Amino acid sequence: MATRTVTSRPSPERIFNALNAFQQSAALKTAIELDIFTAIADGANTAALLAAKTGATERGVRILCDYLTIHEFLAKINGRYGLSPESAIFLNRHSLAYMGTLADFLASPAAKKNFDALTESVRKGGTSVAQGDNTKPNDELWVTFARTMAPLTTVSAGFIADLARAKEGNPCKVLDIAAGHGMFGITIATENPNAHITAVDWAPVLAVARENSAAAGVADRVAFRPGSTFEADLGEGYDIVLLTNIFHHFDVATCEKLMRRVHAALKHGGKAITLEFVPNEDGVTPPTAAAFSLIMLAATDSGDAYTFSQYEKMFATAGFRKTTQHSIPDSPQQLLLSEK
């Protein structure tokens, strides 16, 4: 009989680190607020230089930067700090791919409050502290989202534009549902001079999309329809409808209700493009997509991260004849293309 070889012993280290994990998000948010990464990129690569650059104490900067080095956001050689590849691209304010604004939404007091109350939310089966019904306006939350989360869209917006064949330049009528910052529709309009976008969202949120469309030079081809996605007049005859990060806020019946409205708004042969966190059928892989369900438990009444088979069934119920799944390079999200 073979003897089982024990290669590692149980340790409380994972438990210790998990219970302290909030410290890592706090440290990263602090470094973004002090603009540590940009300062290092500019040559302030010692604790003394960083203290002078940021106005913080040398002791505070040293301890913070050592912690960030431990967690691989920085490197440290002979007392001098350098940026990791990810920090250089995404956390240096000089980079075109800068994403430091994400901290204002993902690590906001409201987001942390949702998880402080997670025990009660698990008991309830939905959020116990947030406004969990996202069919109703919540201007402060979604304006903040629109102003801070746009940098995260660069890869997926480009992928959507390619899927929509924007560079071919064919006349195209696009409906952007719950448009937020508007960057998904704006990217299509930027690449296709014959694309016309209609953006639907609450009026204060659309103000951000309006600013972004003007900055992109496509304001003359973007129309705005303020109001609820479930109640506003969406119009009809669209070639493409964009549904980016919206379904996870709702239960299945509400998702089907929305998709029926989308089906009615599309012309024959039109396509709905959905961007979502889509876990595998096991519900636990891949990690980022699967873990998104917990965020929805903490923040919504009935939202979830649905699997492809669940989306396929919902969309078929709403009248779509076929839905296919597409992986986005360098993204934890998936695209679903549904044909009318």
mmCIF file of N, CA, C and O in Angstrom, residues 98-193:
data_model
loop_
_atom_site.group_PDB
_atom_site.id
_atom_site.type_symbol
_atom_site.label_atom_id
_atom_site.label_comp_id
_atom_site.label_asym_id
_atom_site.label_seq_id
_atom_site.Cartn_x
_atom_site.Cartn_y
_atom_site.Cartn_z
ATOM 1 N N TYR A 98 -3.475 55.122 -17.878
ATOM 2 C CA TYR A 98 -3.606 55.371 -16.434
ATOM 3 C C TYR A 98 -4.986 54.986 -15.909
ATOM 4 O O TYR A 98 -6.009 55.366 -16.489
ATOM 5 N N MET A 99 -5.009 54.232 -14.801
ATOM 6 C CA MET A 99 -6.263 53.753 -14.235
ATOM 7 C C MET A 99 -6.419 54.089 -12.757
ATOM 8 O O MET A 99 -7.247 53.496 -12.065
ATOM 9 N N GLY A 100 -5.663 55.038 -12.280
ATOM 10 C CA GLY A 100 -5.733 55.378 -10.865
ATOM 11 C C GLY A 100 -7.102 55.841 -10.404
ATOM 12 O O GLY A 100 -7.456 55.700 -9.230
ATOM 13 N N THR A 101 -7.900 56.379 -11.326
ATOM 14 C CA THR A 101 -9.239 56.847 -10.945
ATOM 15 C C THR A 101 -10.142 55.718 -10.470
ATOM 16 O O THR A 101 -11.132 55.968 -9.779
ATOM 17 N N LEU A 102 -9.818 54.472 -10.815
ATOM 18 C CA LEU A 102 -10.658 53.351 -10.403
ATOM 19 C C LEU A 102 -10.797 53.263 -8.888
ATOM 20 O O LEU A 102 -11.819 52.791 -8.371
ATOM 21 N N ALA A 103 -9.776 53.725 -8.161
ATOM 22 C CA ALA A 103 -9.809 53.641 -6.702
ATOM 23 C C ALA A 103 -10.967 54.428 -6.113
ATOM 24 O O ALA A 103 -11.506 54.066 -5.063
ATOM 25 N N ASP A 104 -11.365 55.509 -6.782
ATOM 26 C CA ASP A 104 -12.446 56.353 -6.258
ATOM 27 C C ASP A 104 -13.795 55.656 -6.298
ATOM 28 O O ASP A 104 -14.728 56.056 -5.601
ATOM 29 N N PHE A 105 -13.907 54.605 -7.117
ATOM 30 C CA PHE A 105 -15.154 53.840 -7.155
ATOM 31 C C PHE A 105 -14.997 52.490 -6.464
ATOM 32 O O PHE A 105 -15.774 52.141 -5.571
ATOM 33 N N LEU A 106 -13.977 51.746 -6.840
ATOM 34 C CA LEU A 106 -13.829 50.387 -6.319
ATOM 35 C C LEU A 106 -13.473 50.357 -4.837
ATOM 36 O O LEU A 106 -13.841 49.407 -4.130
ATOM 37 N N ALA A 107 -12.760 51.362 -4.351
ATOM 38 C CA ALA A 107 -12.368 51.408 -2.946
ATOM 39 C C ALA A 107 -13.045 52.569 -2.224
ATOM 40 O O ALA A 107 -12.503 53.130 -1.274
ATOM 41 N N SER A 108 -14.240 52.907 -2.664
ATOM 42 C CA SER A 108 -14.977 54.021 -2.067
ATOM 43 C C SER A 108 -15.568 53.617 -0.718
ATOM 44 O O SER A 108 -15.739 52.423 -0.434
ATOM 45 N N PRO A 109 -15.904 54.583 0.147
ATOM 46 C CA PRO A 109 -16.561 54.253 1.410
ATOM 47 C C PRO A 109 -17.856 53.454 1.205
ATOM 48 O O PRO A 109 -18.159 52.556 1.986
ATOM 49 N N ALA A 110 -18.599 53.765 0.145
ATOM 50 C CA ALA A 110 -19.848 53.039 -0.115
ATOM 51 C C ALA A 110 -19.574 51.576 -0.421
ATOM 52 O O ALA A 110 -20.284 50.676 0.055
ATOM 53 N N ALA A 111 -18.545 51.305 -1.228
ATOM 54 C CA ALA A 111 -18.206 49.918 -1.553
ATOM 55 C C ALA A 111 -17.771 49.158 -0.308
ATOM 56 O O ALA A 111 -18.160 47.992 -0.105
ATOM 57 N N LYS A 112 -16.979 49.801 0.544
ATOM 58 C CA LYS A 112 -16.526 49.135 1.762
ATOM 59 C C LYS A 112 -17.682 48.914 2.736
ATOM 60 O O LYS A 112 -17.740 47.879 3.414
ATOM 61 N N LYS A 113 -18.625 49.848 2.758
ATOM 62 C CA LYS A 113 -19.792 49.705 3.637
ATOM 63 C C LYS A 113 -20.608 48.472 3.252
ATOM 64 O O LYS A 113 -21.110 47.752 4.126
ATOM 65 N N ASN A 114 -20.731 48.223 1.954
ATOM 66 C CA ASN A 114 -21.469 47.039 1.506
ATOM 67 C C ASN A 114 -20.869 45.764 2.078
ATOM 68 O O ASN A 114 -21.600 44.850 2.490
ATOM 69 N N PHE A 115 -19.542 45.696 2.127
ATOM 70 C CA PHE A 115 -18.898 44.470 2.599
ATOM 71 C C PHE A 115 -18.782 44.414 4.114
ATOM 72 O O PHE A 115 -18.693 43.321 4.680
ATOM 73 N N ASP A 116 -18.821 45.551 4.770
ATOM 74 C CA ASP A 116 -18.876 45.537 6.232
ATOM 75 C C ASP A 116 -20.176 44.883 6.712
ATOM 76 O O ASP A 116 -20.235 44.329 7.816
ATOM 77 N N ALA A 117 -21.202 44.947 5.865
ATOM 78 C CA ALA A 117 -22.520 44.385 6.226
ATOM 79 C C ALA A 117 -22.777 43.055 5.526
ATOM 80 O O ALA A 117 -23.931 42.622 5.402
ATOM 81 N N LEU A 118 -21.718 42.374 5.072
ATOM 82 C CA LEU A 118 -21.898 41.178 4.253
ATOM 83 C C LEU A 118 -22.614 40.049 4.992
ATOM 84 O O LEU A 118 -23.416 39.314 4.398
ATOM 85 N N THR A 119 -22.360 39.900 6.293
ATOM 86 C CA THR A 119 -23.010 38.816 7.036
ATOM 87 C C THR A 119 -24.525 38.920 6.937
ATOM 88 O O THR A 119 -25.217 37.934 6.653
ATOM 89 N N GLU A 120 -25.045 40.118 7.133
ATOM 90 C CA GLU A 120 -26.494 40.307 7.050
ATOM 91 C C GLU A 120 -26.980 40.135 5.614
ATOM 92 O O GLU A 120 -28.081 39.617 5.378
ATOM 93 N N SER A 121 -26.173 40.552 4.649
ATOM 94 C CA SER A 121 -26.565 40.389 3.243
ATOM 95 C C SER A 121 -26.640 38.914 2.858
ATOM 96 O O SER A 121 -27.513 38.506 2.090
ATOM 97 N N VAL A 122 -25.720 38.108 3.390
ATOM 98 C CA VAL A 122 -25.777 36.671 3.137
ATOM 99 C C VAL A 122 -27.045 36.082 3.750
ATOM 100 O O VAL A 122 -27.743 35.271 3.123
ATOM 101 N N ARG A 123 -27.363 36.499 4.961
ATOM 102 C CA ARG A 123 -28.600 36.020 5.587
ATOM 103 C C ARG A 123 -29.824 36.411 4.775
ATOM 104 O O ARG A 123 -30.755 35.613 4.590
ATOM 105 N N LYS A 124 -29.814 37.631 4.265
ATOM 106 C CA LYS A 124 -30.961 38.178 3.523
ATOM 107 C C LYS A 124 -31.030 37.659 2.087
ATOM 108 O O LYS A 124 -32.104 37.552 1.497
ATOM 109 N N GLY A 125 -29.851 37.381 1.495
ATOM 110 C CA GLY A 125 -29.800 36.988 0.095
ATOM 111 C C GLY A 125 -29.728 38.166 -0.848
ATOM 112 O O GLY A 125 -29.978 38.041 -2.051
ATOM 113 N N GLY A 126 -29.352 39.329 -0.354
ATOM 114 C CA GLY A 126 -29.217 40.549 -1.137
ATOM 115 C C GLY A 126 -28.674 41.636 -0.244
ATOM 116 O O GLY A 126 -28.558 41.454 0.981
ATOM 117 N N THR A 127 -28.343 42.783 -0.819
ATOM 118 C CA THR A 127 -27.728 43.843 -0.029
ATOM 119 C C THR A 127 -28.581 44.243 1.169
ATOM 120 O O THR A 127 -29.811 44.295 1.092
ATOM 121 N N SER A 128 -27.910 44.558 2.270
ATOM 122 C CA SER A 128 -28.614 44.999 3.473
ATOM 123 C C SER A 128 -28.365 46.473 3.764
ATOM 124 O O SER A 128 -28.926 47.022 4.719
ATOM 125 N N VAL A 129 -27.547 47.130 2.920
ATOM 126 C CA VAL A 129 -27.227 48.538 3.191
ATOM 127 C C VAL A 129 -27.349 49.446 1.974
ATOM 128 O O VAL A 129 -27.662 50.629 2.095
ATOM 129 N N ALA A 130 -27.106 48.921 0.780
ATOM 130 C CA ALA A 130 -27.098 49.763 -0.415
ATOM 131 C C ALA A 130 -28.498 49.889 -0.999
ATOM 132 O O ALA A 130 -29.426 49.186 -0.604
ATOM 133 N N GLN A 131 -28.652 50.818 -1.931
ATOM 134 C CA GLN A 131 -29.873 50.858 -2.728
ATOM 135 C C GLN A 131 -29.745 49.733 -3.748
ATOM 136 O O GLN A 131 -29.026 49.846 -4.733
ATOM 137 N N GLY A 132 -30.425 48.655 -3.490
ATOM 138 C CA GLY A 132 -30.197 47.448 -4.268
ATOM 139 C C GLY A 132 -31.006 47.323 -5.533
ATOM 140 O O GLY A 132 -30.752 46.429 -6.351
ATOM 141 N N ASP A 133 -31.988 48.214 -5.736
ATOM 142 C CA ASP A 133 -32.824 48.160 -6.933
ATOM 143 C C ASP A 133 -32.264 49.124 -7.969
ATOM 144 O O ASP A 133 -32.516 50.326 -7.925
ATOM 145 N N ASN A 134 -31.516 48.593 -8.926
ATOM 146 C CA ASN A 134 -30.864 49.451 -9.906
ATOM 147 C C ASN A 134 -31.749 49.789 -11.096
ATOM 148 O O ASN A 134 -31.256 50.298 -12.113
ATOM 149 N N THR A 135 -33.056 49.506 -10.985
ATOM 150 C CA THR A 135 -33.992 50.055 -11.963
ATOM 151 C C THR A 135 -34.376 51.479 -11.578
ATOM 152 O O THR A 135 -35.004 52.184 -12.367
ATOM 153 N N LYS A 136 -33.974 51.898 -10.371
ATOM 154 C CA LYS A 136 -34.269 53.248 -9.876
ATOM 155 C C LYS A 136 -33.014 54.108 -9.961
ATOM 156 O O LYS A 136 -31.889 53.614 -9.909
ATOM 157 N N PRO A 137 -33.176 55.439 -10.090
ATOM 158 C CA PRO A 137 -31.989 56.306 -10.209
ATOM 159 C C PRO A 137 -31.155 56.308 -8.933
ATOM 160 O O PRO A 137 -31.685 56.203 -7.823
ATOM 161 N N ASN A 138 -29.859 56.422 -9.102
ATOM 162 C CA ASN A 138 -28.918 56.528 -7.989
ATOM 163 C C ASN A 138 -27.759 57.383 -8.495
ATOM 164 O O ASN A 138 -26.656 56.899 -8.749
ATOM 165 N N ASP A 139 -28.048 58.677 -8.665
ATOM 166 C CA ASP A 139 -27.158 59.562 -9.406
ATOM 167 C C ASP A 139 -25.756 59.648 -8.837
ATOM 168 O O ASP A 139 -24.766 59.615 -9.585
ATOM 169 N N GLU A 140 -25.625 59.761 -7.516
ATOM 170 C CA GLU A 140 -24.299 59.921 -6.926
ATOM 171 C C GLU A 140 -23.405 58.730 -7.260
ATOM 172 O O GLU A 140 -22.242 58.889 -7.660
ATOM 173 N N LEU A 141 -23.950 57.517 -7.137
ATOM 174 C CA LEU A 141 -23.172 56.316 -7.417
ATOM 175 C C LEU A 141 -22.760 56.244 -8.878
ATOM 176 O O LEU A 141 -21.580 56.033 -9.205
ATOM 177 N N TRP A 142 -23.719 56.449 -9.781
ATOM 178 C CA TRP A 142 -23.434 56.194 -11.196
ATOM 179 C C TRP A 142 -22.698 57.347 -11.879
ATOM 180 O O TRP A 142 -21.976 57.125 -12.849
ATOM 181 N N VAL A 143 -22.827 58.558 -11.362
ATOM 182 C CA VAL A 143 -21.987 59.638 -11.882
ATOM 183 C C VAL A 143 -20.531 59.386 -11.481
ATOM 184 O O VAL A 143 -19.610 59.572 -12.282
ATOM 185 N N THR A 144 -20.327 58.944 -10.234
ATOM 186 C CA THR A 144 -18.970 58.594 -9.806
ATOM 187 C C THR A 144 -18.404 57.471 -10.665
ATOM 188 O O THR A 144 -17.243 57.521 -11.098
ATOM 189 N N PHE A 145 -19.228 56.462 -10.929
ATOM 190 C CA PHE A 145 -18.808 55.368 -11.802
ATOM 191 C C PHE A 145 -18.391 55.906 -13.172
ATOM 192 O O PHE A 145 -17.334 55.560 -13.702
ATOM 193 N N ALA A 146 -19.229 56.753 -13.752
ATOM 194 C CA ALA A 146 -18.959 57.272 -15.099
ATOM 195 C C ALA A 146 -17.679 58.107 -15.139
ATOM 196 O O ALA A 146 -16.938 58.084 -16.127
ATOM 197 N N ARG A 147 -17.398 58.822 -14.072
ATOM 198 C CA ARG A 147 -16.226 59.703 -14.064
ATOM 199 C C ARG A 147 -14.933 58.967 -13.720
ATOM 200 O O ARG A 147 -13.843 59.477 -13.989
ATOM 201 N N THR A 148 -15.019 57.788 -13.130
ATOM 202 C CA THR A 148 -13.795 57.123 -12.658
ATOM 203 C C THR A 148 -13.442 55.838 -13.398
ATOM 204 O O THR A 148 -12.271 55.463 -13.457
ATOM 205 N N MET A 149 -14.427 55.161 -13.980
ATOM 206 C CA MET A 149 -14.191 53.812 -14.495
ATOM 207 C C MET A 149 -13.906 53.744 -16.001
ATOM 208 O O MET A 149 -13.600 52.673 -16.530
ATOM 209 N N ALA A 150 -14.010 54.863 -16.693
ATOM 210 C CA ALA A 150 -13.794 54.853 -18.148
ATOM 211 C C ALA A 150 -12.441 54.266 -18.566
ATOM 212 O O ALA A 150 -12.368 53.563 -19.578
ATOM 213 N N PRO A 151 -11.328 54.504 -17.824
ATOM 214 C CA PRO A 151 -10.045 53.942 -18.275
ATOM 215 C C PRO A 151 -10.040 52.425 -18.397
ATOM 216 O O PRO A 151 -9.249 51.862 -19.145
ATOM 217 N N LEU A 152 -10.943 51.766 -17.674
ATOM 218 C CA LEU A 152 -10.986 50.308 -17.711
ATOM 219 C C LEU A 152 -11.580 49.779 -19.014
ATOM 220 O O LEU A 152 -11.468 48.594 -19.316
ATOM 221 N N THR A 153 -12.180 50.662 -19.800
ATOM 222 C CA THR A 153 -12.907 50.217 -20.998
ATOM 223 C C THR A 153 -12.039 50.108 -22.248
ATOM 224 O O THR A 153 -12.505 49.584 -23.260
ATOM 225 N N THR A 154 -10.817 50.596 -22.200
ATOM 226 C CA THR A 154 -10.029 50.744 -23.427
ATOM 227 C C THR A 154 -9.951 49.457 -24.242
ATOM 228 O O THR A 154 -10.250 49.436 -25.448
ATOM 229 N N VAL A 155 -9.564 48.367 -23.604
ATOM 230 C CA VAL A 155 -9.402 47.102 -24.331
ATOM 231 C C VAL A 155 -10.745 46.573 -24.813
ATOM 232 O O VAL A 155 -10.914 46.220 -25.983
ATOM 233 N N SER A 156 -11.726 46.523 -23.909
ATOM 234 C CA SER A 156 -13.023 45.947 -24.274
ATOM 235 C C SER A 156 -13.760 46.815 -25.285
ATOM 236 O O SER A 156 -14.430 46.300 -26.191
ATOM 237 N N ALA A 157 -13.639 48.143 -25.180
ATOM 238 C CA ALA A 157 -14.302 49.028 -26.146
ATOM 239 C C ALA A 157 -13.715 48.830 -27.542
ATOM 240 O O ALA A 157 -14.443 48.816 -28.540
ATOM 241 N N GLY A 158 -12.409 48.669 -27.609
ATOM 242 C CA GLY A 158 -11.781 48.410 -28.901
ATOM 243 C C GLY A 158 -12.200 47.071 -29.477
ATOM 244 O O GLY A 158 -12.438 46.945 -30.688
ATOM 245 N N PHE A 159 -12.331 46.074 -28.609
ATOM 246 C CA PHE A 159 -12.759 44.746 -29.058
ATOM 247 C C PHE A 159 -14.195 44.796 -29.581
ATOM 248 O O PHE A 159 -14.516 44.193 -30.612
ATOM 249 N N ILE A 160 -15.048 45.545 -28.882
ATOM 250 C CA ILE A 160 -16.437 45.695 -29.321
ATOM 251 C C ILE A 160 -16.495 46.405 -30.672
ATOM 252 O O ILE A 160 -17.247 46.009 -31.567
ATOM 253 N N ALA A 161 -15.697 47.446 -30.829
ATOM 254 C CA ALA A 161 -15.675 48.171 -32.103
ATOM 255 C C ALA A 161 -15.242 47.250 -33.244
ATOM 256 O O ALA A 161 -15.783 47.315 -34.353
ATOM 257 N N ASP A 162 -14.271 46.375 -32.965
ATOM 258 C CA ASP A 162 -13.841 45.418 -33.990
ATOM 259 C C ASP A 162 -14.953 44.425 -34.309
ATOM 260 O O ASP A 162 -15.192 44.093 -35.478
ATOM 261 N N LEU A 163 -15.639 43.952 -33.265
ATOM 262 C CA LEU A 163 -16.733 43.007 -33.468
ATOM 263 C C LEU A 163 -17.866 43.646 -34.257
ATOM 264 O O LEU A 163 -18.554 42.987 -35.035
ATOM 265 N N ALA A 164 -18.039 44.968 -34.060
ATOM 266 C CA ALA A 164 -19.067 45.709 -34.796
ATOM 267 C C ALA A 164 -18.586 46.136 -36.179
ATOM 268 O O ALA A 164 -19.311 46.824 -36.905
ATOM 269 N N ARG A 165 -17.343 45.761 -36.543
ATOM 270 C CA ARG A 165 -16.751 46.091 -37.836
ATOM 271 C C ARG A 165 -16.761 47.600 -38.102
ATOM 272 O O ARG A 165 -17.033 48.058 -39.205
ATOM 273 N N ALA A 166 -16.434 48.349 -37.050
ATOM 274 C CA ALA A 166 -16.492 49.806 -37.142
ATOM 275 C C ALA A 166 -15.564 50.357 -38.227
ATOM 276 O O ALA A 166 -15.923 51.313 -38.927
ATOM 277 N N LYS A 167 -14.385 49.766 -38.375
ATOM 278 C CA LYS A 167 -13.410 50.307 -39.317
ATOM 279 C C LYS A 167 -13.827 50.140 -40.779
ATOM 280 O O LYS A 167 -13.244 50.771 -41.660
ATOM 281 N N GLU A 168 -14.841 49.308 -41.031
ATOM 282 C CA GLU A 168 -15.336 49.181 -42.402
ATOM 283 C C GLU A 168 -16.088 50.429 -42.848
ATOM 284 O O GLU A 168 -16.267 50.666 -44.044
ATOM 285 N N GLY A 169 -16.563 51.221 -41.862
ATOM 286 C CA GLY A 169 -17.163 52.515 -42.175
ATOM 287 C C GLY A 169 -18.575 52.469 -42.734
ATOM 288 O O GLY A 169 -19.052 53.466 -43.292
ATOM 289 N N ASN A 170 -19.263 51.353 -42.590
ATOM 290 C CA ASN A 170 -20.628 51.266 -43.100
ATOM 291 C C ASN A 170 -21.592 52.069 -42.230
ATOM 292 O O ASN A 170 -21.386 52.182 -41.016
ATOM 293 N N PRO A 171 -22.645 52.648 -42.812
ATOM 294 C CA PRO A 171 -23.648 53.336 -41.999
ATOM 295 C C PRO A 171 -24.158 52.409 -40.901
ATOM 296 O O PRO A 171 -24.462 51.237 -41.163
ATOM 297 N N CYS A 172 -24.212 52.926 -39.691
ATOM 298 C CA CYS A 172 -24.504 52.067 -38.539
ATOM 299 C C CYS A 172 -25.251 52.868 -37.483
ATOM 300 O O CYS A 172 -24.826 53.969 -37.103
ATOM 301 N N LYS A 173 -26.342 52.318 -37.007
ATOM 302 C CA LYS A 173 -27.155 52.953 -35.980
ATOM 303 C C LYS A 173 -27.016 52.127 -34.702
ATOM 304 O O LYS A 173 -27.367 50.946 -34.674
ATOM 305 N N VAL A 174 -26.469 52.757 -33.656
ATOM 306 C CA VAL A 174 -26.098 52.041 -32.433
ATOM 307 C C VAL A 174 -26.868 52.601 -31.233
ATOM 308 O O VAL A 174 -26.942 53.818 -31.044
ATOM 309 N N LEU A 175 -27.415 51.704 -30.423
ATOM 310 C CA LEU A 175 -28.056 52.073 -29.164
ATOM 311 C C LEU A 175 -27.154 51.617 -28.022
ATOM 312 O O LEU A 175 -26.815 50.439 -27.918
ATOM 313 N N ASP A 176 -26.768 52.548 -27.155
ATOM 314 C CA ASP A 176 -25.902 52.254 -26.006
ATOM 315 C C ASP A 176 -26.755 52.300 -24.742
ATOM 316 O O ASP A 176 -27.113 53.367 -24.255
ATOM 317 N N ILE A 177 -27.107 51.119 -24.222
ATOM 318 C CA ILE A 177 -27.985 50.995 -23.053
ATOM 319 C C ILE A 177 -27.184 51.217 -21.766
ATOM 320 O O ILE A 177 -26.114 50.645 -21.593
ATOM 321 N N ALA A 178 -27.733 52.035 -20.836
ATOM 322 C CA ALA A 178 -27.030 52.355 -19.591
ATOM 323 C C ALA A 178 -25.609 52.793 -19.919
ATOM 324 O O ALA A 178 -24.623 52.234 -19.438
ATOM 325 N N ALA A 179 -25.520 53.818 -20.749
ATOM 326 C CA ALA A 179 -24.258 54.199 -21.383
ATOM 327 C C ALA A 179 -23.188 54.657 -20.405
ATOM 328 O O ALA A 179 -21.994 54.518 -20.676
ATOM 329 N N GLY A 180 -23.572 55.225 -19.270
ATOM 330 C CA GLY A 180 -22.576 55.703 -18.315
ATOM 331 C C GLY A 180 -21.658 56.734 -18.932
ATOM 332 O O GLY A 180 -22.101 57.766 -19.440
ATOM 333 N N HIS A 181 -20.368 56.459 -18.927
ATOM 334 C CA HIS A 181 -19.375 57.363 -19.514
ATOM 335 C C HIS A 181 -19.494 57.436 -21.034
ATOM 336 O O HIS A 181 -18.936 58.329 -21.662
ATOM 337 N N GLY A 182 -20.176 56.470 -21.633
ATOM 338 C CA GLY A 182 -20.430 56.505 -23.070
ATOM 339 C C GLY A 182 -19.307 56.001 -23.948
ATOM 340 O O GLY A 182 -19.415 56.028 -25.176
ATOM 341 N N MET A 183 -18.217 55.486 -23.351
ATOM 342 C CA MET A 183 -17.022 55.207 -24.137
ATOM 343 C C MET A 183 -17.169 54.045 -25.114
ATOM 344 O O MET A 183 -16.461 53.987 -26.125
ATOM 345 N N PHE A 184 -18.096 53.144 -24.855
ATOM 346 C CA PHE A 184 -18.258 52.021 -25.786
ATOM 347 C C PHE A 184 -18.858 52.508 -27.101
ATOM 348 O O PHE A 184 -18.361 52.189 -28.185
ATOM 349 N N GLY A 185 -19.903 53.297 -27.026
ATOM 350 C CA GLY A 185 -20.476 53.872 -28.235
ATOM 351 C C GLY A 185 -19.562 54.887 -28.877
ATOM 352 O O GLY A 185 -19.431 54.942 -30.108
ATOM 353 N N ILE A 186 -18.896 55.689 -28.054
ATOM 354 C CA ILE A 186 -17.984 56.715 -28.566
ATOM 355 C C ILE A 186 -16.836 56.078 -29.343
ATOM 356 O O ILE A 186 -16.411 56.598 -30.380
ATOM 357 N N THR A 187 -16.333 54.943 -28.865
ATOM 358 C CA THR A 187 -15.242 54.264 -29.565
ATOM 359 C C THR A 187 -15.684 53.810 -30.951
ATOM 360 O O THR A 187 -14.938 53.948 -31.936
ATOM 361 N N ILE A 188 -16.905 53.292 -31.051
ATOM 362 C CA ILE A 188 -17.430 52.914 -32.367
ATOM 363 C C ILE A 188 -17.534 54.140 -33.263
ATOM 364 O O ILE A 188 -17.126 54.119 -34.430
ATOM 365 N N ALA A 189 -18.055 55.236 -32.719
ATOM 366 C CA ALA A 189 -18.211 56.468 -33.506
ATOM 367 C C ALA A 189 -16.860 57.029 -33.931
ATOM 368 O O ALA A 189 -16.723 57.594 -35.023
ATOM 369 N N THR A 190 -15.856 56.887 -33.091
ATOM 370 C CA THR A 190 -14.507 57.370 -33.419
ATOM 371 C C THR A 190 -13.914 56.589 -34.589
ATOM 372 O O THR A 190 -13.257 57.165 -35.472
ATOM 373 N N GLU A 191 -14.164 55.278 -34.611
ATOM 374 C CA GLU A 191 -13.582 54.439 -35.661
ATOM 375 C C GLU A 191 -14.436 54.392 -36.924
ATOM 376 O O GLU A 191 -13.932 54.068 -37.999
ATOM 377 N N ASN A 192 -15.719 54.715 -36.796
ATOM 378 C CA ASN A 192 -16.623 54.677 -37.948
ATOM 379 C C ASN A 192 -17.297 56.033 -38.118
ATOM 380 O O ASN A 192 -18.210 56.377 -37.365
ATOM 381 N N PRO A 193 -16.890 56.836 -39.089
ATOM 382 C CA PRO A 193 -17.469 58.173 -39.288
ATOM 383 C C PRO A 193 -18.934 58.136 -39.716
ATOM 384 O O PRO A 193 -19.598 59.171 -39.716
#
